[in-house]
PDB file of C-alpha atoms and ligand atoms in Angstrom:
ATOM      1  CA  MET A   1     145.842  69.555 -60.897  1.00 72.00           C
ATOM      2  CA  SER A   2     148.089  72.599 -60.522  1.00 87.00           C
ATOM      3  CA  ASP A   3     150.957  72.878 -58.052  1.00 93.00           C
ATOM      4  CA  ASP A   4     151.643  76.354 -56.733  1.00 96.00           C
ATOM      5  CA  ARG A   5     155.362  75.593 -56.466  1.00 97.00           C
ATOM      6  CA  LEU A   6     155.333  76.407 -60.198  1.00 98.00           C
ATOM      7  CA  ILE A   7     155.157  80.142 -60.934  1.00 98.00           C
ATOM      8  CA  VAL A   8     154.605  80.934 -64.618  1.00 98.00           C
ATOM      9  CA  ALA A   9     156.406  84.100 -65.778  1.00 97.00           C
ATOM     10  CA  LEU A  10     153.934  86.102 -67.887  1.00 96.00           C
ATOM     11  CA  ASP A  11     156.636  87.717 -70.035  1.00 95.00           C
ATOM     12  CA  VAL A  12     154.300  88.070 -73.004  1.00 93.00           C
ATOM     13  CA  PRO A  13     153.965  91.298 -75.008  1.00 89.00           C
ATOM     14  CA  ASN A  14     150.730  92.634 -73.596  1.00 92.00           C
ATOM     15  CA  VAL A  15     147.796  92.095 -71.294  1.00 93.00           C
ATOM     16  CA  LEU A  16     145.661  90.373 -73.954  1.00 94.00           C
ATOM     17  CA  ALA A  17     148.417  87.849 -74.638  1.00 95.00           C
ATOM     18  CA  GLY A  18     148.749  87.357 -70.864  1.00 96.00           C
ATOM     19  CA  MET A  19     145.074  86.569 -70.430  1.00 96.00           C
ATOM     20  CA  ASP A  20     145.136  84.339 -73.509  1.00 97.00           C
ATOM     21  CA  LEU A  21     148.023  82.322 -72.022  1.00 97.00           C
ATOM     22  CA  ALA A  22     146.298  82.072 -68.635  1.00 97.00           C
ATOM     23  CA  THR A  23     143.163  80.790 -70.388  1.00 97.00           C
ATOM     24  CA  LYS A  24     145.170  78.157 -72.282  1.00 97.00           C
ATOM     25  CA  LEU A  25     146.864  77.037 -69.068  1.00 98.00           C
ATOM     26  CA  GLY A  26     143.583  76.894 -67.130  1.00 97.00           C
ATOM     27  CA  ASP A  27     143.921  74.737 -64.026  1.00 97.00           C
ATOM     28  CA  ALA A  28     147.473  73.672 -65.001  1.00 98.00           C
ATOM     29  CA  ALA A  29     148.848  76.884 -63.432  1.00 98.00           C
ATOM     30  CA  SER A  30     147.841  78.605 -60.213  1.00 98.00           C
ATOM     31  CA  PHE A  31     150.631  81.171 -59.727  1.00 98.00           C
ATOM     32  CA  TYR A  32     151.783  83.910 -62.141  1.00 98.00           C
ATOM     33  CA  LYS A  33     154.721  86.317 -62.114  1.00 98.00           C
ATOM     34  CA  ILE A  34     154.139  89.764 -63.571  1.00 97.00           C
ATOM     35  CA  GLY A  35     157.239  91.887 -64.119  1.00 94.00           C
ATOM     36  CA  LEU A  36     158.043  95.494 -64.910  1.00 92.00           C
ATOM     37  CA  GLY A  37     157.663  95.065 -68.666  1.00 89.00           C
ATOM     38  CA  MET A  38     154.076  93.893 -68.300  1.00 91.00           C
ATOM     39  CA  LEU A  39     153.316  96.288 -65.446  1.00 90.00           C
ATOM     40  CA  THR A  40     153.940  99.383 -67.515  1.00 88.00           C
ATOM     41  CA  GLY A  41     151.520  98.024 -70.127  1.00 85.00           C
ATOM     42  CA  GLY A  42     148.603  97.416 -67.757  1.00 88.00           C
ATOM     43  CA  GLY A  43     149.922  94.456 -65.807  1.00 92.00           C
ATOM     44  CA  LEU A  44     148.435  95.515 -62.490  1.00 93.00           C
ATOM     45  CA  ALA A  45     144.933  95.271 -63.939  1.00 94.00           C
ATOM     46  CA  LEU A  46     145.802  91.813 -65.294  1.00 96.00           C
ATOM     47  CA  ALA A  47     147.170  90.811 -61.878  1.00 96.00           C
ATOM     48  CA  ASN A  48     143.925  91.872 -60.217  1.00 95.00           C
ATOM     49  CA  GLU A  49     141.791  90.082 -62.780  1.00 96.00           C
ATOM     50  CA  LEU A  50     143.774  86.850 -62.443  1.00 97.00           C
ATOM     51  CA  LYS A  51     143.564  87.090 -58.672  1.00 96.00           C
ATOM     52  CA  SER A  52     140.006  88.176 -58.063  1.00 94.00           C
ATOM     53  CA  GLU A  53     138.184  86.560 -60.992  1.00 95.00           C
ATOM     54  CA  HIS A  54     140.290  83.451 -61.571  1.00 96.00           C
ATOM     55  CA  GLY A  55     141.592  82.716 -58.068  1.00 96.00           C
ATOM     56  CA  LYS A  56     145.257  82.749 -59.122  1.00 98.00           C
ATOM     57  CA  LYS A  57     148.189  83.746 -56.916  1.00 98.00           C
ATOM     58  CA  ILE A  58     150.307  86.661 -58.076  1.00 98.00           C
ATOM     59  CA  PHE A  59     154.009  87.451 -57.774  1.00 98.00           C
ATOM     60  CA  LEU A  60     154.737  91.081 -58.702  1.00 97.00           C
ATOM     61  CA  ASP A  61     158.405  91.298 -59.686  1.00 97.00           C
ATOM     62  CA  MET A  62     159.009  95.020 -59.171  1.00 96.00           C
ATOM     63  CA  LYS A  63     162.511  94.971 -57.595  1.00 97.00           C
ATOM     64  CA  PHE A  64     161.858  98.236 -55.748  1.00 97.00           C
ATOM     65  CA  PHE A  65     164.861 100.267 -54.614  1.00 98.00           C
ATOM     66  CA  ASP A  66     164.641 103.814 -53.236  1.00 98.00           C
ATOM     67  CA  ILE A  67     164.805 105.752 -49.988  1.00 98.00           C
ATOM     68  CA  GLY A  68     162.918 104.006 -47.202  1.00 98.00           C
ATOM     69  CA  ALA A  69     159.900 106.355 -47.160  1.00 98.00           C
ATOM     70  CA  THR A  70     159.334 105.921 -50.896  1.00 98.00           C
ATOM     71  CA  VAL A  71     159.691 102.137 -50.768  1.00 98.00           C
ATOM     72  CA  GLU A  72     157.268 101.985 -47.850  1.00 98.00           C
ATOM     73  CA  ALA A  73     154.699 104.091 -49.731  1.00 98.00           C
ATOM     74  CA  ALA A  74     155.095 102.065 -52.939  1.00 98.00           C
ATOM     75  CA  VAL A  75     154.687  98.772 -51.106  1.00 98.00           C
ATOM     76  CA  ARG A  76     151.680 100.097 -49.164  1.00 98.00           C
ATOM     77  CA  GLY A  77     150.080 100.956 -52.506  1.00 96.00           C
ATOM     78  CA  VAL A  78     150.634  97.451 -53.895  1.00 96.00           C
ATOM     79  CA  ALA A  79     149.541  95.831 -50.610  1.00 96.00           C
ATOM     80  CA  GLN A  80     145.976  97.100 -51.160  1.00 95.00           C
ATOM     81  CA  PHE A  81     145.541  94.654 -54.004  1.00 94.00           C
ATOM     82  CA  ASP A  82     145.900  91.476 -51.934  1.00 92.00           C
ATOM     83  CA  LEU A  83     148.702  90.044 -54.080  1.00 96.00           C
ATOM     84  CA  ASP A  84     150.979  87.274 -52.829  1.00 98.00           C
ATOM     85  CA  LEU A  85     154.677  88.007 -53.465  1.00 98.00           C
ATOM     86  CA  LEU A  86     156.591  91.226 -54.179  1.00 98.00           C
ATOM     87  CA  THR A  87     160.303  91.725 -54.867  1.00 98.00           C
ATOM     88  CA  VAL A  88     162.501  94.526 -53.550  1.00 98.00           C
ATOM     89  CA  HIS A  89     166.280  94.832 -53.569  1.00 98.00           C
ATOM     90  CA  GLY A  90     167.819  93.107 -50.560  1.00 97.00           C
ATOM     91  CA  ASP A  91     169.461  96.148 -48.960  1.00 97.00           C
ATOM     92  CA  PRO A  92     168.404  96.093 -45.303  1.00 98.00           C
ATOM     93  CA  HIS A  93     166.883  99.601 -45.318  1.00 98.00           C
ATOM     94  CA  VAL A  94     164.783  98.703 -48.368  1.00 98.00           C
ATOM     95  CA  VAL A  95     163.605  95.420 -46.854  1.00 98.00           C
ATOM     96  CA  ARG A  96     162.691  97.063 -43.532  1.00 98.00           C
ATOM     97  CA  ALA A  97     160.707  99.771 -45.346  1.00 98.00           C
ATOM     98  CA  ALA A  98     158.952  97.161 -47.494  1.00 98.00           C
ATOM     99  CA  ARG A  99     157.932  95.229 -44.376  1.00 98.00           C
ATOM    100  CA  GLU A 100     156.407  98.393 -42.941  1.00 98.00           C
ATOM    101  CA  GLY A 101     154.526  99.022 -46.171  1.00 98.00           C
ATOM    102  CA  ALA A 102     153.220  95.442 -46.284  1.00 98.00           C
ATOM    103  CA  ALA A 103     152.071  95.476 -42.639  1.00 97.00           C
ATOM    104  CA  GLY A 104     148.490  94.310 -42.271  1.00 96.00           C
ATOM    105  CA  SER A 105     148.473  92.477 -45.632  1.00 97.00           C
ATOM    106  CA  ASN A 106     149.313  88.874 -46.469  1.00 97.00           C
ATOM    107  CA  MET A 107     151.774  89.905 -49.188  1.00 98.00           C
ATOM    108  CA  LYS A 108     155.239  88.439 -48.687  1.00 98.00           C
ATOM    109  CA  ILE A 109     158.427  90.380 -49.395  1.00 98.00           C
ATOM    110  CA  LEU A 110     161.155  88.668 -51.419  1.00 98.00           C
ATOM    111  CA  ALA A 111     164.649  90.179 -51.560  1.00 98.00           C
ATOM    112  CA  VAL A 112     166.889  90.244 -54.602  1.00 97.00           C
ATOM    113  CA  THR A 113     170.478  89.608 -53.488  1.00 94.00           C
ATOM    114  CA  ILE A 114     172.669  90.352 -56.537  1.00 92.00           C
ATOM    115  CA  LEU A 115     171.158  90.388 -60.012  1.00 89.00           C
ATOM    116  CA  THR A 116     172.309  87.250 -61.839  1.00 84.00           C
ATOM    117  CA  SER A 117     173.097  89.350 -64.908  1.00 84.00           C
ATOM    118  CA  LEU A 118     175.981  91.022 -63.020  1.00 88.00           C
ATOM    119  CA  ASP A 119     179.511  89.625 -62.878  1.00 90.00           C
ATOM    120  CA  ARG A 120     182.444  90.635 -60.700  1.00 93.00           C
ATOM    121  CA  ASP A 121     183.530  93.343 -63.185  1.00 94.00           C
ATOM    122  CA  ASP A 122     180.082  94.934 -62.940  1.00 93.00           C
ATOM    123  CA  LEU A 123     180.291  94.879 -59.140  1.00 94.00           C
ATOM    124  CA  ASP A 124     183.747  96.496 -59.288  1.00 95.00           C
ATOM    125  CA  GLY A 125     182.266  99.177 -61.561  1.00 96.00           C
ATOM    126  CA  SER A 126     179.588  99.831 -58.929  1.00 95.00           C
ATOM    127  CA  LEU A 127     182.205  99.934 -56.115  1.00 95.00           C
ATOM    128  CA  ILE A 128     180.753  96.820 -54.437  1.00 95.00           C
ATOM    129  CA  LYS A 129     183.210  95.309 -51.945  1.00 95.00           C
ATOM    130  CA  ALA A 130     185.630  92.547 -52.914  1.00 96.00           C
ATOM    131  CA  GLY A 131     184.705  88.883 -52.628  1.00 95.00           C
ATOM    132  CA  SER A 132     183.197  86.151 -54.731  1.00 94.00           C
ATOM    133  CA  ILE A 133     179.650  86.700 -55.942  1.00 92.00           C
ATOM    134  CA  THR A 134     178.577  83.504 -54.172  1.00 93.00           C
ATOM    135  CA  ASP A 135     179.879  84.795 -50.821  1.00 95.00           C
ATOM    136  CA  LEU A 136     178.254  88.196 -51.356  1.00 96.00           C
ATOM    137  CA  VAL A 137     174.944  86.581 -52.309  1.00 95.00           C
ATOM    138  CA  GLN A 138     174.972  84.510 -49.116  1.00 96.00           C
ATOM    139  CA  GLU A 139     175.872  87.540 -47.019  1.00 96.00           C
ATOM    140  CA  ARG A 140     173.201  89.723 -48.592  1.00 97.00           C
ATOM    141  CA  ALA A 141     170.611  86.949 -48.198  1.00 97.00           C
ATOM    142  CA  GLY A 142     171.438  86.665 -44.479  1.00 97.00           C
ATOM    143  CA  ARG A 143     171.121  90.421 -44.016  1.00 97.00           C
ATOM    144  CA  ALA A 144     167.846  90.546 -45.935  1.00 98.00           C
ATOM    145  CA  PHE A 145     166.425  87.781 -43.727  1.00 98.00           C
ATOM    146  CA  ASP A 146     167.602  89.629 -40.605  1.00 97.00           C
ATOM    147  CA  ALA A 147     165.880  92.784 -41.913  1.00 98.00           C
ATOM    148  CA  GLY A 148     162.599  90.865 -42.193  1.00 97.00           C
ATOM    149  CA  ALA A 149     162.446  89.515 -45.751  1.00 98.00           C
ATOM    150  CA  ASP A 150     160.074  86.558 -46.081  1.00 98.00           C
ATOM    151  CA  GLY A 151     162.358  85.043 -48.706  1.00 98.00           C
ATOM    152  CA  VAL A 152     164.849  85.619 -51.487  1.00 98.00           C
ATOM    153  CA  ILE A 153     165.156  85.216 -55.222  1.00 97.00           C
ATOM    154  CA  ALA A 154     168.159  83.015 -55.969  1.00 93.00           C
ATOM    155  CA  SER A 155     169.722  81.317 -58.962  1.00 91.00           C
ATOM    156  CA  PRO A 156     169.642  77.511 -58.910  1.00 88.00           C
ATOM    157  CA  GLN A 157     173.366  77.528 -58.074  1.00 87.00           C
ATOM    158  CA  GLU A 158     172.800  79.668 -54.990  1.00 93.00           C
ATOM    159  CA  ALA A 159     169.683  77.974 -53.650  1.00 94.00           C
ATOM    160  CA  ALA A 160     171.312  75.145 -51.677  1.00 93.00           C
ATOM    161  CA  LEU A 161     173.891  77.508 -50.132  1.00 95.00           C
ATOM    162  CA  ILE A 162     171.175  79.900 -49.020  1.00 96.00           C
ATOM    163  CA  ARG A 163     168.990  77.072 -47.708  1.00 96.00           C
ATOM    164  CA  ALA A 164     171.936  76.021 -45.513  1.00 94.00           C
ATOM    165  CA  LEU A 165     172.081  79.439 -43.764  1.00 95.00           C
ATOM    166  CA  PRO A 166     170.676  79.380 -40.216  1.00 95.00           C
ATOM    167  CA  GLU A 167     168.804  82.637 -41.000  1.00 95.00           C
ATOM    168  CA  ALA A 168     167.002  80.873 -43.872  1.00 96.00           C
ATOM    169  CA  ALA A 169     164.937  78.625 -41.603  1.00 96.00           C
ATOM    170  CA  GLY A 170     161.273  79.119 -42.469  1.00 96.00           C
ATOM    171  CA  LYS A 171     162.083  81.513 -45.346  1.00 98.00           C
ATOM    172  CA  LEU A 172     161.093  81.161 -48.991  1.00 98.00           C
ATOM    173  CA  ILE A 173     163.573  80.575 -51.815  1.00 98.00           C
ATOM    174  CA  VAL A 174     162.225  81.352 -55.268  1.00 98.00           C
ATOM    175  CA  THR A 175     164.324  80.376 -58.280  1.00 96.00           C
ATOM    176  CA  PRO A 176     164.241  81.363 -61.959  1.00 94.00           C
ATOM    177  CA  GLY A 177     166.620  79.774 -64.474  1.00 90.00           C
ATOM    178  CA  VAL A 178     164.784  76.455 -64.363  1.00 92.00           C
ATOM    179  CA  ARG A 179     164.651  74.285 -67.454  1.00 91.00           C
ATOM    180  CA  PRO A 180     162.999  70.879 -67.878  1.00 89.00           C
ATOM    181  CA  VAL A 181     165.346  68.213 -69.250  1.00 81.00           C
ATOM    182  CA  GLY A 182     165.977  68.834 -72.960  1.00 81.00           C
ATOM    183  CA  ALA A 183     164.456  72.340 -73.016  1.00 84.00           C
ATOM    184  CA  ASP A 184     165.988  75.260 -74.895  1.00 84.00           C
ATOM    185  CA  LEU A 185     168.118  77.280 -72.442  1.00 83.00           C
ATOM    186  CA  GLY A 186     167.443  80.633 -74.139  1.00 82.00           C
ATOM    187  CA  ASP A 187     169.761  83.194 -72.524  1.00 80.00           C
ATOM    188  CA  GLN A 188     169.838  81.353 -69.190  1.00 76.00           C
ATOM    189  CA  LYS A 189     173.365  80.099 -68.558  1.00 76.00           C
ATOM    190  CA  ARG A 190     173.265  78.485 -65.139  1.00 74.00           C
ATOM    191  CA  VAL A 191     170.165  76.336 -65.036  1.00 84.00           C
ATOM    192  CA  ALA A 192     168.675  73.502 -62.999  1.00 90.00           C
ATOM    193  CA  THR A 193     165.831  71.110 -63.718  1.00 93.00           C
ATOM    194  CA  PRO A 194     162.624  71.451 -61.705  1.00 94.00           C
ATOM    195  CA  ALA A 195     163.514  68.299 -59.752  1.00 94.00           C
ATOM    196  CA  GLN A 196     167.023  69.566 -58.907  1.00 94.00           C
ATOM    197  CA  ALA A 197     165.709  72.932 -57.770  1.00 95.00           C
ATOM    198  CA  ILE A 198     163.139  71.352 -55.440  1.00 94.00           C
ATOM    199  CA  ALA A 199     165.783  68.935 -54.112  1.00 93.00           C
ATOM    200  CA  ASP A 200     167.985  71.948 -53.307  1.00 94.00           C
ATOM    201  CA  GLY A 201     165.319  73.344 -51.004  1.00 94.00           C
ATOM    202  CA  VAL A 202     163.580  75.746 -53.394  1.00 96.00           C
ATOM    203  CA  ASP A 203     159.954  76.590 -52.540  1.00 97.00           C
ATOM    204  CA  HIS A 204     158.868  77.985 -55.924  1.00 98.00           C
ATOM    205  CA  ILE A 205     160.378  77.779 -59.396  1.00 97.00           C
ATOM    206  CA  VAL A 206     159.729  80.552 -61.939  1.00 97.00           C
ATOM    207  CA  VAL A 207     159.444  79.303 -65.522  1.00 96.00           C
ATOM    208  CA  GLY A 208     158.692  81.469 -68.538  1.00 96.00           C
ATOM    209  CA  ARG A 209     159.694  80.580 -72.081  1.00 95.00           C
ATOM    210  CA  PRO A 210     159.553  76.779 -71.734  1.00 95.00           C
ATOM    211  CA  ILE A 211     155.828  77.304 -71.082  1.00 97.00           C
ATOM    212  CA  TRP A 212     154.697  80.403 -72.963  1.00 96.00           C
ATOM    213  CA  LYS A 213     156.720  79.616 -76.087  1.00 95.00           C
ATOM    214  CA  ALA A 214     155.627  75.955 -76.150  1.00 96.00           C
ATOM    215  CA  ALA A 215     153.278  74.759 -78.894  1.00 96.00           C
ATOM    216  CA  ASP A 216     151.100  73.387 -76.082  1.00 97.00           C
ATOM    217  CA  PRO A 217     151.691  75.536 -72.973  1.00 97.00           C
ATOM    218  CA  ARG A 218     149.286  73.500 -70.863  1.00 98.00           C
ATOM    219  CA  ALA A 219     151.112  70.234 -71.613  1.00 97.00           C
ATOM    220  CA  ALA A 220     154.446  71.952 -70.846  1.00 96.00           C
ATOM    221  CA  ALA A 221     153.178  73.201 -67.465  1.00 97.00           C
ATOM    222  CA  LEU A 222     151.765  69.790 -66.576  1.00 97.00           C
ATOM    223  CA  ALA A 223     155.073  68.100 -67.477  1.00 95.00           C
ATOM    224  CA  ILE A 224     156.957  70.484 -65.157  1.00 96.00           C
ATOM    225  CA  THR A 225     154.440  69.833 -62.379  1.00 96.00           C
ATOM    226  CA  ALA A 226     154.944  66.082 -62.841  1.00 94.00           C
ATOM    227  CA  GLU A 227     158.710  66.550 -62.669  1.00 93.00           C
ATOM    228  CA  MET A 228     158.411  68.457 -59.385  1.00 92.00           C
ATOM    229  CA  ALA A 229     156.366  65.598 -57.949  1.00 88.00           C
ATOM    230  CA  SER A 230     158.932  62.942 -58.935  1.00 84.00           C
ATOM    231  CA  PRO A 231     160.928  61.142 -56.216  1.00 71.00           C
ATOM    232  CA  GLN A 232     164.133  62.912 -57.379  1.00 76.00           C
ATOM    233  CA  ALA A 233     162.541  66.188 -56.348  1.00 76.00           C
ATOM    234  CA  LYS A 234     162.403  65.301 -52.645  1.00 70.00           C
ATOM    235  CA  SER A 235     164.147  67.994 -50.624  1.00 60.00           C
ATOM    236  CA  PRO A 236     166.561  66.669 -48.006  1.00 50.00           C
ATOM    237  CA  ASN A 237     166.774  70.086 -46.364  1.00 47.00           C
ATOM    238  CA  LYS A 238     163.199  70.684 -45.322  1.00 47.00           C
TER     239      LYS A 238
HETATM  240  O1  LIG B 301     161.780  82.469 -69.771  1.00 66.91           O
HETATM  241  P1  LIG B 301     162.491  82.159 -68.501  1.00 66.91           P
HETATM  242  O2  LIG B 301     162.054  80.851 -67.871  1.00 66.91           O
HETATM  243  O3  LIG B 301     163.990  82.270 -68.614  1.00 66.91           O
HETATM  244  O4  LIG B 301     161.983  83.299 -67.507  1.00 66.91           O
HETATM  245  C1  LIG B 301     162.508  83.467 -66.219  1.00 66.91           C
HETATM  246  C2  LIG B 301     161.852  84.640 -65.560  1.00 66.91           C
HETATM  247  O5  LIG B 301     162.561  84.920 -64.361  1.00 66.91           O
HETATM  248  C3  LIG B 301     161.891  85.919 -66.382  1.00 66.91           C
HETATM  249  O6  LIG B 301     160.723  86.671 -66.026  1.00 66.91           O
HETATM  250  C4  LIG B 301     163.130  86.620 -65.903  1.00 66.91           C
HETATM  251  O7  LIG B 301     163.062  88.005 -66.025  1.00 66.91           O
HETATM  252  C5  LIG B 301     163.126  86.228 -64.431  1.00 66.91           C
HETATM  253  N1  LIG B 301     164.423  86.276 -63.802  1.00 66.91           N
HETATM  254  C6  LIG B 301     165.521  85.568 -64.245  1.00 66.91           C
HETATM  255  N2  LIG B 301     166.719  85.665 -63.606  1.00 66.91           N
HETATM  256  C7  LIG B 301     166.826  86.454 -62.558  1.00 66.91           C
HETATM  257  C8  LIG B 301     165.748  87.169 -62.088  1.00 66.91           C
HETATM  258  C9  LIG B 301     164.542  87.065 -62.736  1.00 66.91           C
HETATM  259  O8  LIG B 301     165.426  84.823 -65.201  1.00 66.91           O
HETATM  260  N3  LIG B 301     167.982  86.518 -61.929  1.00 66.91           N
END
């Protein structure tokens, strides 16, 4: 019944609320994203419980960034838990270190290109080279793939451009900012529907509030799954 192209963001206040949501969703969801907010409140234990006792897949959204040796050690620590996806920043030295740390496990490394919360002024403030954000995102994605990333996190607007890169062949594109038709956008500004995202060559969509804030989260997840399976969601690129 579930479709693991849908990753449910468990951005709920604590581990109990996370398990409660997973219970409500049951077989309507098979893949969960656990981020830093949940991690510091016991999220790794929840990740392990969902994985080992409930057979769910887990995406740990840690966005690691540090010197190579520290990234490698941090990723090696996470790799012991047999989780499925892990994010690091897309700087080549970070990605290479993460690959080393993940060696021998099945965990895939996803690179963050440029945080979607940053605009050109922010990049200027951080002394990031000139150029449009779209061009920089494409360039950073290409470099992350060359450094060994299994995939990237990309906004819906960037997904098709990244999918068109030669380096992206066989790589994963995972996209937040997805909203079913008619859903509340929340603070997401540049959104796509599940069908559009899949048609743009996205492998997994990450959806949080439209599911966990819904009166009936299970029905919301099933509706998104149905939308991904619709003919409009056929990817021309894959
Ligand atoms: O509730 P919503 O569907 O907007 O949740 C999207 C999830 O994806 C959240 O966990 C959010 O932190 C994450 N995310 C995002 N935009 C990014 C990176 C991650 O919305 N650029």
